[in-house]
């Protein structure tokens, strides 16, 4: 019987009863580049840390379990994971990608991958007729759900039926919900991407990335690629992510609880023109998320009445930090226009609905009363300055 995800964050079933590593409860950091052989053909199972390192391997097994995959690869950043994934494709291949993605993914696809002869059809996967974009060159569909930053929700299971029909890979960046709330492989995806920097690490202190798959053939290709390209996660960073994962469940629950309260509080503010949070019943993706995820996460996007108002909030917040990134214990606020999505062409931002009055909150695990107090003070000050 499969264990609950909170238990899987703490215990790797296959290690039990082995008394490895002197019984150490915290997995040791094997800070070594290479490994001695007792004789020709007598490897310990480890030869060189670019190929594999015990600490990284332990982390990979934990993440594979969390996503119900057969294999997970831990690499240096989320972008390194997506770059590694792109090595599965060849010049001439076409990918259908969601139009609203993490800015770094759009930058990678439109600059690096395109230079390598790969083409992209960027569409709104949550509402467009995907089949009409598939041609003989199409090899994969790449999505985020909910998307960054507009929180569009795509039905993964429906999409996987299309992917299967046309023999395409379905790749889902699951960073926003983490395996705690959503498992795309169970819904028919072939590869899951994570920026481990975000909820898995959870403390805004380490960068990491993951590719998880439930297909042996893909695992084999990715293992060859990680060994060859060399972006595997360092032992100490692997250990930090392992430590972060131990509290994934309680962090996600608390952050989500805070996000729901903040979303409802923001909705009552007259200067806030729109609150986009899939946990709100009026969100167009709310019902799909109820079906395919176990929660709504803690990311929310909101639009102010004006650019001035949005900028004033960024100037005035103190406890809430004006910073890129997300998924950590501290609440962060960002301005997608100049930060996460600065390299996305203005017309694409506009098309996706990212205006210069749009802000994105990564809600942390503080006492929600203090988050509301700070925002209340900030809003009142701005009201006085702009409308007083
Ligand atoms: C941050 C992020 C990435 C990139 O991850 P890094 O660890 O910063 O390289 C990819 N996808 C999403 C959805 C992200 O939020």
mmCIF file of C-alpha atoms and ligand atoms in Angstrom:
data_model
loop_
_atom_site.group_PDB
_atom_site.id
_atom_site.type_symbol
_atom_site.label_atom_id
_atom_site.label_comp_id
_atom_site.label_asym_id
_atom_site.label_seq_id
_atom_site.Cartn_x
_atom_site.Cartn_y
_atom_site.Cartn_z
ATOM 1 C CA UNK A 1 0.000 0.000 0.000
ATOM 2 C CA UNK A 2 1.329 3.396 -0.927
ATOM 3 C CA UNK A 3 2.143 5.714 1.947
ATOM 4 C CA UNK A 4 0.827 9.224 2.416
ATOM 5 C CA UNK A 5 2.835 12.014 0.875
ATOM 6 C CA UNK A 6 3.790 13.571 4.228
ATOM 7 C CA UNK A 7 5.407 10.269 5.205
ATOM 8 C CA UNK A 8 7.109 9.974 1.814
ATOM 9 C CA UNK A 9 8.719 13.377 2.431
ATOM 10 C CA UNK A 10 10.481 11.895 5.466
ATOM 11 C CA UNK A 11 11.104 8.212 4.862
ATOM 12 C CA UNK A 12 12.420 6.292 1.892
ATOM 13 C CA UNK A 13 10.801 2.892 2.222
ATOM 14 C CA UNK A 14 13.494 1.001 0.317
ATOM 15 C CA UNK A 15 16.201 2.034 2.815
ATOM 16 C CA UNK A 16 14.345 0.698 5.825
ATOM 17 C CA UNK A 17 15.881 -2.173 7.734
ATOM 18 C CA UNK A 18 19.265 -1.636 6.097
ATOM 19 C CA UNK A 19 20.997 0.404 8.830
ATOM 20 C CA UNK A 20 23.050 2.201 6.174
ATOM 21 C CA UNK A 21 25.291 5.159 6.998
ATOM 22 C CA UNK A 22 25.726 4.201 10.693
ATOM 23 C CA UNK A 23 22.012 4.759 11.160
ATOM 24 C CA UNK A 24 22.294 8.488 10.473
ATOM 25 C CA UNK A 25 18.789 9.989 10.522
ATOM 26 C CA UNK A 26 19.886 12.916 8.358
ATOM 27 C CA UNK A 27 21.296 11.567 5.110
ATOM 28 C CA UNK A 28 25.079 12.235 4.971
ATOM 29 C CA UNK A 29 26.606 14.720 2.537
ATOM 30 C CA UNK A 30 29.051 12.751 0.401
ATOM 31 C CA UNK A 31 31.307 15.638 -0.493
ATOM 32 C CA UNK A 32 33.474 13.717 -2.927
ATOM 33 C CA UNK A 33 34.239 14.080 -6.605
ATOM 34 C CA UNK A 34 35.425 10.542 -7.217
ATOM 35 C CA UNK A 35 35.412 7.011 -5.750
ATOM 36 C CA UNK A 36 38.125 4.381 -5.273
ATOM 37 C CA UNK A 37 37.877 0.947 -6.882
ATOM 38 C CA UNK A 38 39.198 -2.082 -5.038
ATOM 39 C CA UNK A 39 40.164 -3.673 -8.321
ATOM 40 C CA UNK A 40 39.350 -3.750 -11.995
ATOM 41 C CA UNK A 41 35.597 -4.014 -12.387
ATOM 42 C CA UNK A 42 35.076 -3.616 -8.606
ATOM 43 C CA UNK A 43 33.068 -0.410 -8.388
ATOM 44 C CA UNK A 44 31.198 0.598 -5.223
ATOM 45 C CA UNK A 45 28.382 1.570 -7.560
ATOM 46 C CA UNK A 46 29.753 5.112 -7.750
ATOM 47 C CA UNK A 47 32.566 6.140 -10.080
ATOM 48 C CA UNK A 48 32.504 9.908 -10.427
ATOM 49 C CA UNK A 49 30.059 12.437 -8.990
ATOM 50 C CA UNK A 50 29.044 13.876 -12.374
ATOM 51 C CA UNK A 51 27.421 10.499 -13.026
ATOM 52 C CA UNK A 52 26.072 9.936 -9.549
ATOM 53 C CA UNK A 53 26.675 10.833 -5.916
ATOM 54 C CA UNK A 54 24.988 9.069 -2.982
ATOM 55 C CA UNK A 55 23.446 12.259 -1.544
ATOM 56 C CA UNK A 56 22.071 13.311 -4.897
ATOM 57 C CA UNK A 57 20.820 9.790 -5.543
ATOM 58 C CA UNK A 58 18.997 9.725 -2.223
ATOM 59 C CA UNK A 59 17.304 13.039 -3.039
ATOM 60 C CA UNK A 60 16.375 11.775 -6.500
ATOM 61 C CA UNK A 61 14.745 8.688 -5.018
ATOM 62 C CA UNK A 62 12.718 10.816 -2.609
ATOM 63 C CA UNK A 63 11.517 13.126 -5.399
ATOM 64 C CA UNK A 64 10.715 10.176 -7.690
ATOM 65 C CA UNK A 65 8.559 8.724 -4.896
ATOM 66 C CA UNK A 66 6.763 12.037 -4.329
ATOM 67 C CA UNK A 67 5.802 12.284 -8.016
ATOM 68 C CA UNK A 68 5.129 8.539 -8.436
ATOM 69 C CA UNK A 69 7.862 8.333 -11.077
ATOM 70 C CA UNK A 70 10.356 5.592 -11.851
ATOM 71 C CA UNK A 71 13.210 8.081 -11.905
ATOM 72 C CA UNK A 72 14.018 11.668 -10.936
ATOM 73 C CA UNK A 73 17.112 13.626 -11.930
ATOM 74 C CA UNK A 74 18.373 16.409 -9.674
ATOM 75 C CA UNK A 75 20.185 19.219 -11.465
ATOM 76 C CA UNK A 76 21.627 22.580 -10.544
ATOM 77 C CA UNK A 77 18.567 24.772 -11.292
ATOM 78 C CA UNK A 78 15.075 24.571 -12.720
ATOM 79 C CA UNK A 79 16.402 26.063 -15.959
ATOM 80 C CA UNK A 80 19.125 23.399 -16.082
ATOM 81 C CA UNK A 81 16.327 20.809 -15.835
ATOM 82 C CA UNK A 82 14.412 22.348 -18.745
ATOM 83 C CA UNK A 83 17.640 22.701 -20.767
ATOM 84 C CA UNK A 84 18.424 19.022 -20.148
ATOM 85 C CA UNK A 85 14.868 18.078 -21.148
ATOM 86 C CA UNK A 86 15.255 20.027 -24.422
ATOM 87 C CA UNK A 87 18.201 17.777 -25.334
ATOM 88 C CA UNK A 88 15.606 15.066 -26.009
ATOM 89 C CA UNK A 89 14.641 16.990 -29.174
ATOM 90 C CA UNK A 90 16.295 17.438 -32.551
ATOM 91 C CA UNK A 91 16.509 20.183 -35.192
ATOM 92 C CA UNK A 92 13.212 20.271 -37.072
ATOM 93 C CA UNK A 93 11.118 19.167 -34.095
ATOM 94 C CA UNK A 94 8.155 21.284 -33.059
ATOM 95 C CA UNK A 95 6.781 21.701 -29.545
ATOM 96 C CA UNK A 96 3.399 23.026 -28.561
ATOM 97 C CA UNK A 97 3.986 25.183 -25.496
ATOM 98 C CA UNK A 98 1.660 27.181 -23.343
ATOM 99 C CA UNK A 99 1.770 30.888 -24.165
ATOM 100 C CA UNK A 100 1.893 31.857 -20.480
ATOM 101 C CA UNK A 101 4.992 30.265 -18.958
ATOM 102 C CA UNK A 102 7.752 31.142 -16.548
ATOM 103 C CA UNK A 103 9.727 33.927 -18.278
ATOM 104 C CA UNK A 104 12.978 31.954 -18.195
ATOM 105 C CA UNK A 105 11.373 29.064 -20.071
ATOM 106 C CA UNK A 106 10.139 31.416 -22.790
ATOM 107 C CA UNK A 107 13.645 32.940 -22.990
ATOM 108 C CA UNK A 108 15.243 29.488 -23.323
ATOM 109 C CA UNK A 109 12.795 28.320 -25.978
ATOM 110 C CA UNK A 110 12.853 31.479 -28.074
ATOM 111 C CA UNK A 111 16.597 32.057 -27.982
ATOM 112 C CA UNK A 112 18.563 28.891 -27.298
ATOM 113 C CA UNK A 113 16.242 26.115 -28.530
ATOM 114 C CA UNK A 114 15.150 28.060 -31.598
ATOM 115 C CA UNK A 115 18.798 28.603 -32.541
ATOM 116 C CA UNK A 116 19.147 24.811 -32.368
ATOM 117 C CA UNK A 117 16.443 24.405 -35.009
ATOM 118 C CA UNK A 118 13.507 23.593 -32.755
ATOM 119 C CA UNK A 119 10.250 25.451 -33.397
ATOM 120 C CA UNK A 120 7.459 26.321 -30.997
ATOM 121 C CA UNK A 121 3.738 26.919 -31.273
ATOM 122 C CA UNK A 122 2.808 29.031 -28.254
ATOM 123 C CA UNK A 123 -0.898 28.772 -27.529
ATOM 124 C CA UNK A 124 -3.330 29.043 -24.620
ATOM 125 C CA UNK A 125 -3.531 25.348 -23.802
ATOM 126 C CA UNK A 126 -6.400 25.871 -21.371
ATOM 127 C CA UNK A 127 -8.762 27.154 -24.069
ATOM 128 C CA UNK A 128 -7.443 26.606 -27.603
ATOM 129 C CA UNK A 129 -8.038 23.653 -29.923
ATOM 130 C CA UNK A 130 -4.684 21.959 -29.479
ATOM 131 C CA UNK A 131 -5.183 19.319 -32.151
ATOM 132 C CA UNK A 132 -5.368 21.985 -34.845
ATOM 133 C CA UNK A 133 -1.756 22.959 -34.063
ATOM 134 C CA UNK A 134 -0.327 19.438 -34.269
ATOM 135 C CA UNK A 135 1.605 18.550 -37.407
ATOM 136 C CA UNK A 136 4.043 15.812 -38.412
ATOM 137 C CA UNK A 137 6.915 17.707 -36.755
ATOM 138 C CA UNK A 138 5.190 18.050 -33.397
ATOM 139 C CA UNK A 139 6.917 15.961 -30.723
ATOM 140 C CA UNK A 140 5.689 17.279 -27.389
ATOM 141 C CA UNK A 141 3.314 19.502 -25.454
ATOM 142 C CA UNK A 142 4.845 21.588 -22.665
ATOM 143 C CA UNK A 143 2.666 23.281 -20.058
ATOM 144 C CA UNK A 144 2.459 24.756 -16.597
ATOM 145 C CA UNK A 145 -0.782 24.521 -14.660
ATOM 146 C CA UNK A 146 -1.567 26.852 -13.059
ATOM 147 C CA UNK A 147 0.521 29.106 -15.299
ATOM 148 C CA UNK A 148 2.967 31.752 -14.175
ATOM 149 C CA UNK A 149 1.787 34.409 -13.493
ATOM 150 C CA UNK A 150 -1.759 34.352 -14.894
ATOM 151 C CA UNK A 151 -2.878 31.156 -13.111
ATOM 152 C CA UNK A 152 -4.567 29.593 -16.138
ATOM 153 C CA UNK A 153 -5.548 26.006 -15.427
ATOM 154 C CA UNK A 154 -5.288 23.239 -18.025
ATOM 155 C CA UNK A 155 -6.948 19.850 -17.672
ATOM 156 C CA UNK A 156 -3.909 17.543 -17.623
ATOM 157 C CA UNK A 157 -5.877 14.345 -18.169
ATOM 158 C CA UNK A 158 -7.707 15.749 -21.210
ATOM 159 C CA UNK A 159 -4.422 16.976 -22.643
ATOM 160 C CA UNK A 160 -2.772 13.603 -22.048
ATOM 161 C CA UNK A 161 -5.443 11.950 -24.203
ATOM 162 C CA UNK A 162 -4.479 14.223 -27.104
ATOM 163 C CA UNK A 163 -0.771 13.600 -26.450
ATOM 164 C CA UNK A 164 -1.350 9.867 -26.490
ATOM 165 C CA UNK A 165 -3.440 9.971 -29.664
ATOM 166 C CA UNK A 166 -0.641 11.714 -31.580
ATOM 167 C CA UNK A 167 2.231 9.971 -29.762
ATOM 168 C CA UNK A 168 3.525 13.229 -28.234
ATOM 169 C CA UNK A 169 5.350 13.652 -24.951
ATOM 170 C CA UNK A 170 3.377 15.572 -22.350
ATOM 171 C CA UNK A 171 5.668 17.625 -20.125
ATOM 172 C CA UNK A 172 4.297 19.500 -17.118
ATOM 173 C CA UNK A 173 6.188 22.068 -15.055
ATOM 174 C CA UNK A 174 4.693 21.338 -11.623
ATOM 175 C CA UNK A 175 6.671 23.972 -9.702
ATOM 176 C CA UNK A 176 3.675 26.065 -8.620
ATOM 177 C CA UNK A 177 1.833 23.284 -6.797
ATOM 178 C CA UNK A 178 4.684 20.938 -5.860
ATOM 179 C CA UNK A 179 4.108 17.171 -5.634
ATOM 180 C CA UNK A 180 2.257 17.806 -2.401
ATOM 181 C CA UNK A 181 -0.751 19.193 -4.255
ATOM 182 C CA UNK A 182 -0.498 17.719 -7.764
ATOM 183 C CA UNK A 183 1.019 14.668 -9.486
ATOM 184 C CA UNK A 184 0.914 15.143 -13.277
ATOM 185 C CA UNK A 185 2.401 11.687 -14.019
ATOM 186 C CA UNK A 186 -0.694 10.108 -12.433
ATOM 187 C CA UNK A 187 -2.808 12.186 -14.831
ATOM 188 C CA UNK A 188 -0.993 10.995 -17.948
ATOM 189 C CA UNK A 189 2.072 13.245 -18.218
ATOM 190 C CA UNK A 190 5.397 11.681 -19.275
ATOM 191 C CA UNK A 191 7.821 14.148 -17.686
ATOM 192 C CA UNK A 192 7.414 16.472 -14.717
ATOM 193 C CA UNK A 193 9.664 19.497 -14.321
ATOM 194 C CA UNK A 194 10.368 21.230 -11.022
ATOM 195 C CA UNK A 195 12.288 24.243 -10.009
ATOM 196 C CA UNK A 196 13.465 22.738 -6.706
ATOM 197 C CA UNK A 197 14.487 26.269 -5.770
ATOM 198 C CA UNK A 198 10.845 26.937 -4.972
ATOM 199 C CA UNK A 199 8.552 24.779 -2.767
ATOM 200 C CA UNK A 200 10.740 21.663 -2.616
ATOM 201 C CA UNK A 201 13.691 23.605 -1.173
ATOM 202 C CA UNK A 202 11.259 25.991 0.417
ATOM 203 C CA UNK A 203 13.647 28.332 2.221
ATOM 204 C CA UNK A 204 14.884 30.733 -0.466
ATOM 205 C CA UNK A 205 18.428 29.484 0.134
ATOM 206 C CA UNK A 206 19.290 26.983 -2.632
ATOM 207 C CA UNK A 207 18.808 26.574 -6.362
ATOM 208 C CA UNK A 208 17.862 23.173 -7.789
ATOM 209 C CA UNK A 209 15.848 21.565 -10.558
ATOM 210 C CA UNK A 210 14.243 18.187 -11.267
ATOM 211 C CA UNK A 211 13.019 16.068 -14.135
ATOM 212 C CA UNK A 212 10.803 13.167 -13.105
ATOM 213 C CA UNK A 213 9.463 10.482 -15.427
ATOM 214 C CA UNK A 214 7.476 7.269 -15.193
ATOM 215 C CA UNK A 215 8.938 5.900 -18.433
ATOM 216 C CA UNK A 216 12.056 3.744 -18.389
ATOM 217 C CA UNK A 217 12.994 4.729 -21.959
ATOM 218 C CA UNK A 218 12.955 8.448 -21.069
ATOM 219 C CA UNK A 219 14.850 7.801 -17.834
ATOM 220 C CA UNK A 220 17.566 6.026 -19.814
ATOM 221 C CA UNK A 221 17.933 8.932 -22.258
ATOM 222 C CA UNK A 222 18.011 11.510 -19.452
ATOM 223 C CA UNK A 223 20.613 9.505 -17.490
ATOM 224 C CA UNK A 224 22.845 9.551 -20.556
ATOM 225 C CA UNK A 225 22.295 13.296 -20.924
ATOM 226 C CA UNK A 226 23.009 14.228 -17.289
ATOM 227 C CA UNK A 227 26.216 12.193 -17.338
ATOM 228 C CA UNK A 228 27.244 13.820 -20.607
ATOM 229 C CA UNK A 229 26.237 17.433 -19.996
ATOM 230 C CA UNK A 230 27.149 17.538 -16.297
ATOM 231 C CA UNK A 231 24.479 19.651 -14.617
ATOM 232 C CA UNK A 232 23.869 17.277 -11.677
ATOM 233 C CA UNK A 233 23.088 18.892 -8.322
ATOM 234 C CA UNK A 234 26.011 19.256 -5.884
ATOM 235 C CA UNK A 235 26.025 17.078 -2.717
ATOM 236 C CA UNK A 236 25.528 19.927 -0.249
ATOM 237 C CA UNK A 237 22.708 21.462 -2.275
ATOM 238 C CA UNK A 238 21.121 18.017 -2.560
ATOM 239 C CA UNK A 239 21.180 17.800 1.212
ATOM 240 C CA UNK A 240 19.577 21.235 1.603
ATOM 241 C CA UNK A 241 16.727 20.244 -0.705
ATOM 242 C CA UNK A 242 16.317 16.954 1.173
ATOM 243 C CA UNK A 243 15.996 18.941 4.384
ATOM 244 C CA UNK A 244 13.508 21.318 2.789
ATOM 245 C CA UNK A 245 11.322 18.465 1.556
ATOM 246 C CA UNK A 246 10.912 17.134 5.101
ATOM 247 C CA UNK A 247 8.530 20.018 5.888
ATOM 248 C CA UNK A 248 6.903 20.300 2.443
ATOM 249 C CA UNK A 249 3.474 19.246 3.696
ATOM 250 C CA UNK A 250 3.120 21.629 6.625
ATOM 251 C CA UNK A 251 4.617 24.510 4.619
ATOM 252 C CA UNK A 252 2.219 23.987 1.709
ATOM 253 C CA UNK A 253 -0.822 23.742 3.979
ATOM 254 C CA UNK A 254 0.053 26.872 5.939
ATOM 255 C CA UNK A 255 1.025 28.912 2.871
ATOM 256 C CA UNK A 256 -2.208 27.906 1.131
ATOM 257 C CA UNK A 257 -4.276 28.869 4.173
ATOM 258 C CA UNK A 258 -2.596 32.275 4.217
ATOM 259 C CA UNK A 259 -3.105 32.674 0.452
ATOM 260 C CA UNK A 260 -6.851 32.070 0.717
ATOM 261 C CA UNK A 261 -7.141 34.701 3.455
ATOM 262 C CA UNK A 262 -5.059 37.202 1.511
ATOM 263 C CA UNK A 263 -7.006 36.596 -1.704
ATOM 264 C CA UNK A 264 -10.274 37.302 0.096
ATOM 265 C CA UNK A 265 -8.823 40.373 1.805
ATOM 266 C CA UNK A 266 -7.474 41.772 -1.479
ATOM 267 C CA UNK A 267 -10.848 41.240 -3.160
ATOM 268 C CA UNK A 268 -12.404 43.752 -0.773
ATOM 269 C CA UNK A 269 -9.957 46.522 -1.666
ATOM 270 C CA UNK A 270 -11.352 49.045 -4.137
ATOM 271 C CA UNK A 271 -7.883 49.685 -5.621
ATOM 272 C CA UNK A 272 -7.597 45.991 -6.512
ATOM 273 C CA UNK A 273 -9.292 45.413 -9.849
ATOM 274 C CA UNK A 274 -8.754 41.691 -10.075
ATOM 275 C CA UNK A 275 -7.523 38.861 -7.838
ATOM 276 C CA UNK A 276 -6.421 35.740 -9.686
ATOM 277 C CA UNK A 277 -6.217 32.765 -7.356
ATOM 278 C CA UNK A 278 -7.476 29.326 -8.414
ATOM 279 C CA UNK A 279 -8.725 28.670 -4.884
ATOM 280 C CA UNK A 280 -11.430 31.308 -5.378
ATOM 281 C CA UNK A 281 -14.671 29.669 -6.573
ATOM 282 C CA UNK A 282 -15.047 32.288 -9.334
ATOM 283 C CA UNK A 283 -11.665 31.379 -10.874
ATOM 284 C CA UNK A 284 -12.351 29.730 -14.263
ATOM 285 C CA UNK A 285 -10.004 26.833 -13.454
ATOM 286 C CA UNK A 286 -11.369 26.197 -9.962
ATOM 287 C CA UNK A 287 -13.371 23.070 -10.812
ATOM 288 C CA UNK A 288 -10.601 21.494 -12.907
ATOM 289 C CA UNK A 289 -8.168 22.035 -10.067
ATOM 290 C CA UNK A 290 -10.558 20.443 -7.610
ATOM 291 C CA UNK A 291 -10.536 17.401 -9.871
ATOM 292 C CA UNK A 292 -6.821 17.111 -10.647
ATOM 293 C CA UNK A 293 -5.066 18.591 -7.600
ATOM 294 C CA UNK A 294 -5.300 18.270 -3.841
ATOM 295 C CA UNK A 295 -5.022 22.004 -3.270
ATOM 296 C CA UNK A 296 -4.717 25.374 -4.953
ATOM 297 C CA UNK A 297 -1.262 26.433 -3.840
ATOM 298 C CA UNK A 298 -0.125 29.741 -2.462
ATOM 299 C CA UNK A 299 0.599 31.833 -5.541
ATOM 300 C CA UNK A 300 -1.717 34.694 -6.326
ATOM 301 C CA UNK A 301 -1.706 37.452 -8.890
ATOM 302 C CA UNK A 302 -3.584 40.731 -8.585
ATOM 303 C CA UNK A 303 -4.099 43.809 -10.677
ATOM 304 C CA UNK A 304 -4.191 47.292 -9.223
ATOM 305 C CA UNK A 305 -6.110 50.276 -10.550
ATOM 306 C CA UNK A 306 -2.897 51.774 -11.977
ATOM 307 C CA UNK A 307 0.809 51.305 -12.548
ATOM 308 C CA UNK A 308 1.497 54.007 -9.948
ATOM 309 C CA UNK A 309 -0.442 52.060 -7.355
ATOM 310 C CA UNK A 310 1.426 48.833 -8.101
ATOM 311 C CA UNK A 311 4.824 50.547 -7.980
ATOM 312 C CA UNK A 312 3.924 52.313 -4.721
ATOM 313 C CA UNK A 313 3.161 48.938 -3.107
ATOM 314 C CA UNK A 314 6.572 47.640 -4.175
ATOM 315 C CA UNK A 315 8.238 50.755 -2.733
ATOM 316 C CA UNK A 316 6.454 50.566 0.596
ATOM 317 C CA UNK A 317 6.468 46.897 1.615
ATOM 318 C CA UNK A 318 9.031 46.074 4.284
ATOM 319 C CA UNK A 319 8.340 42.696 5.921
ATOM 320 C CA UNK A 320 6.965 41.367 2.642
ATOM 321 C CA UNK A 321 10.018 41.461 0.397
ATOM 322 C CA UNK A 322 10.030 42.853 -3.109
ATOM 323 C CA UNK A 323 11.941 39.998 -4.736
ATOM 324 C CA UNK A 324 11.803 37.460 -7.522
ATOM 325 C CA UNK A 325 11.274 33.777 -6.851
ATOM 326 C CA UNK A 326 8.557 31.965 -4.940
ATOM 327 C CA UNK A 327 7.759 28.958 -2.846
ATOM 328 C CA UNK A 328 9.817 29.880 0.203
ATOM 329 C CA UNK A 329 8.685 30.360 3.787
ATOM 330 C CA UNK A 330 8.959 34.151 3.425
ATOM 331 C CA UNK A 331 6.255 36.052 1.539
ATOM 332 C CA UNK A 332 7.626 37.690 -1.604
ATOM 333 C CA UNK A 333 6.019 40.144 -3.987
ATOM 334 C CA UNK A 334 7.172 40.603 -7.581
ATOM 335 C CA UNK A 335 6.506 42.781 -10.550
ATOM 336 C CA UNK A 336 6.344 40.368 -13.527
ATOM 337 C CA UNK A 337 6.747 43.206 -16.062
ATOM 338 C CA UNK A 338 10.318 44.033 -15.014
ATOM 339 C CA UNK A 339 11.325 40.890 -13.112
ATOM 340 C CA UNK A 340 10.225 37.338 -13.905
ATOM 341 C CA UNK A 341 8.813 38.222 -17.332
ATOM 342 C CA UNK A 342 11.083 41.107 -18.354
ATOM 343 C CA UNK A 343 12.467 39.189 -21.341
ATOM 344 C CA UNK A 344 9.027 38.290 -22.626
ATOM 345 C CA UNK A 345 8.176 40.672 -25.503
ATOM 346 C CA UNK A 346 5.707 43.396 -24.470
ATOM 347 C CA UNK A 347 3.065 42.278 -26.977
ATOM 348 C CA UNK A 348 3.108 38.725 -25.600
ATOM 349 C CA UNK A 349 2.855 40.046 -22.038
ATOM 350 C CA UNK A 350 -0.097 42.156 -23.096
ATOM 351 C CA UNK A 351 -1.752 39.240 -24.858
ATOM 352 C CA UNK A 352 -1.333 37.076 -21.758
ATOM 353 C CA UNK A 353 -2.869 39.791 -19.604
ATOM 354 C CA UNK A 354 0.281 40.790 -17.709
ATOM 355 C CA UNK A 355 -0.177 44.552 -17.354
ATOM 356 C CA UNK A 356 2.089 47.119 -15.713
ATOM 357 C CA UNK A 357 -0.388 47.189 -12.816
ATOM 358 C CA UNK A 358 -0.059 43.426 -12.180
ATOM 359 C CA UNK A 359 1.702 42.097 -9.080
ATOM 360 C CA UNK A 360 2.378 38.514 -8.032
ATOM 361 C CA UNK A 361 2.503 37.312 -4.445
ATOM 362 C CA UNK A 362 4.216 34.164 -3.255
ATOM 363 C CA UNK A 363 2.514 33.767 0.073
ATOM 364 C CA UNK A 364 4.708 32.449 2.876
ATOM 365 C CA UNK A 365 4.028 30.943 6.277
ATOM 366 C CA UNK A 366 4.042 34.058 8.466
ATOM 367 C CA UNK A 367 1.152 34.836 10.816
ATOM 368 C CA UNK A 368 -1.411 35.947 8.239
ATOM 369 C CA UNK A 369 -2.521 38.774 10.523
ATOM 370 C CA UNK A 370 0.901 40.374 10.138
ATOM 371 C CA UNK A 371 0.768 40.048 6.354
ATOM 372 C CA UNK A 372 -2.638 41.715 6.281
ATOM 373 C CA UNK A 373 -1.515 44.410 8.752
ATOM 374 C CA UNK A 374 1.418 45.294 6.542
ATOM 375 C CA UNK A 375 -0.637 45.405 3.345
ATOM 376 C CA UNK A 376 -3.356 47.390 5.090
ATOM 377 C CA UNK A 377 -0.823 50.000 6.195
ATOM 378 C CA UNK A 378 0.679 50.143 2.692
ATOM 379 C CA UNK A 379 -2.727 50.506 1.002
ATOM 380 C CA UNK A 380 -3.796 53.234 3.437
ATOM 381 C CA UNK A 381 -0.605 55.217 2.850
ATOM 382 C CA UNK A 382 -1.049 54.994 -0.916
ATOM 383 C CA UNK A 383 -4.722 55.987 -0.698
ATOM 384 C CA UNK A 384 -3.608 59.099 1.188
ATOM 385 C CA UNK A 385 -0.932 59.949 -1.376
ATOM 386 C CA UNK A 386 -2.845 59.197 -4.575
ATOM 387 C CA UNK A 387 -6.409 60.019 -3.608
ATOM 388 C CA UNK A 388 -6.090 62.061 -0.415
HETATM 389 C C1 LIG B 1 11.607 29.491 -11.085
HETATM 390 C C2 LIG B 1 10.941 28.671 -12.090
HETATM 391 C C3 LIG B 1 11.673 27.972 -13.046
HETATM 392 C C4 LIG B 1 13.171 28.078 -13.146
HETATM 393 O O1 LIG B 1 13.799 27.561 -12.002
HETATM 394 P P1 LIG B 1 15.233 28.058 -11.479
HETATM 395 O O2 LIG B 1 15.484 27.147 -10.331
HETATM 396 O O3 LIG B 1 15.092 29.488 -11.088
HETATM 397 O O4 LIG B 1 16.193 27.891 -12.588
HETATM 398 C C5 LIG B 1 10.969 27.190 -13.957
HETATM 399 N N1 LIG B 1 9.631 27.100 -13.915
HETATM 400 C C6 LIG B 1 8.894 27.759 -13.006
HETATM 401 C C7 LIG B 1 7.407 27.628 -13.009
HETATM 402 C C8 LIG B 1 9.524 28.573 -12.063
HETATM 403 O O5 LIG B 1 8.794 29.238 -11.178
#
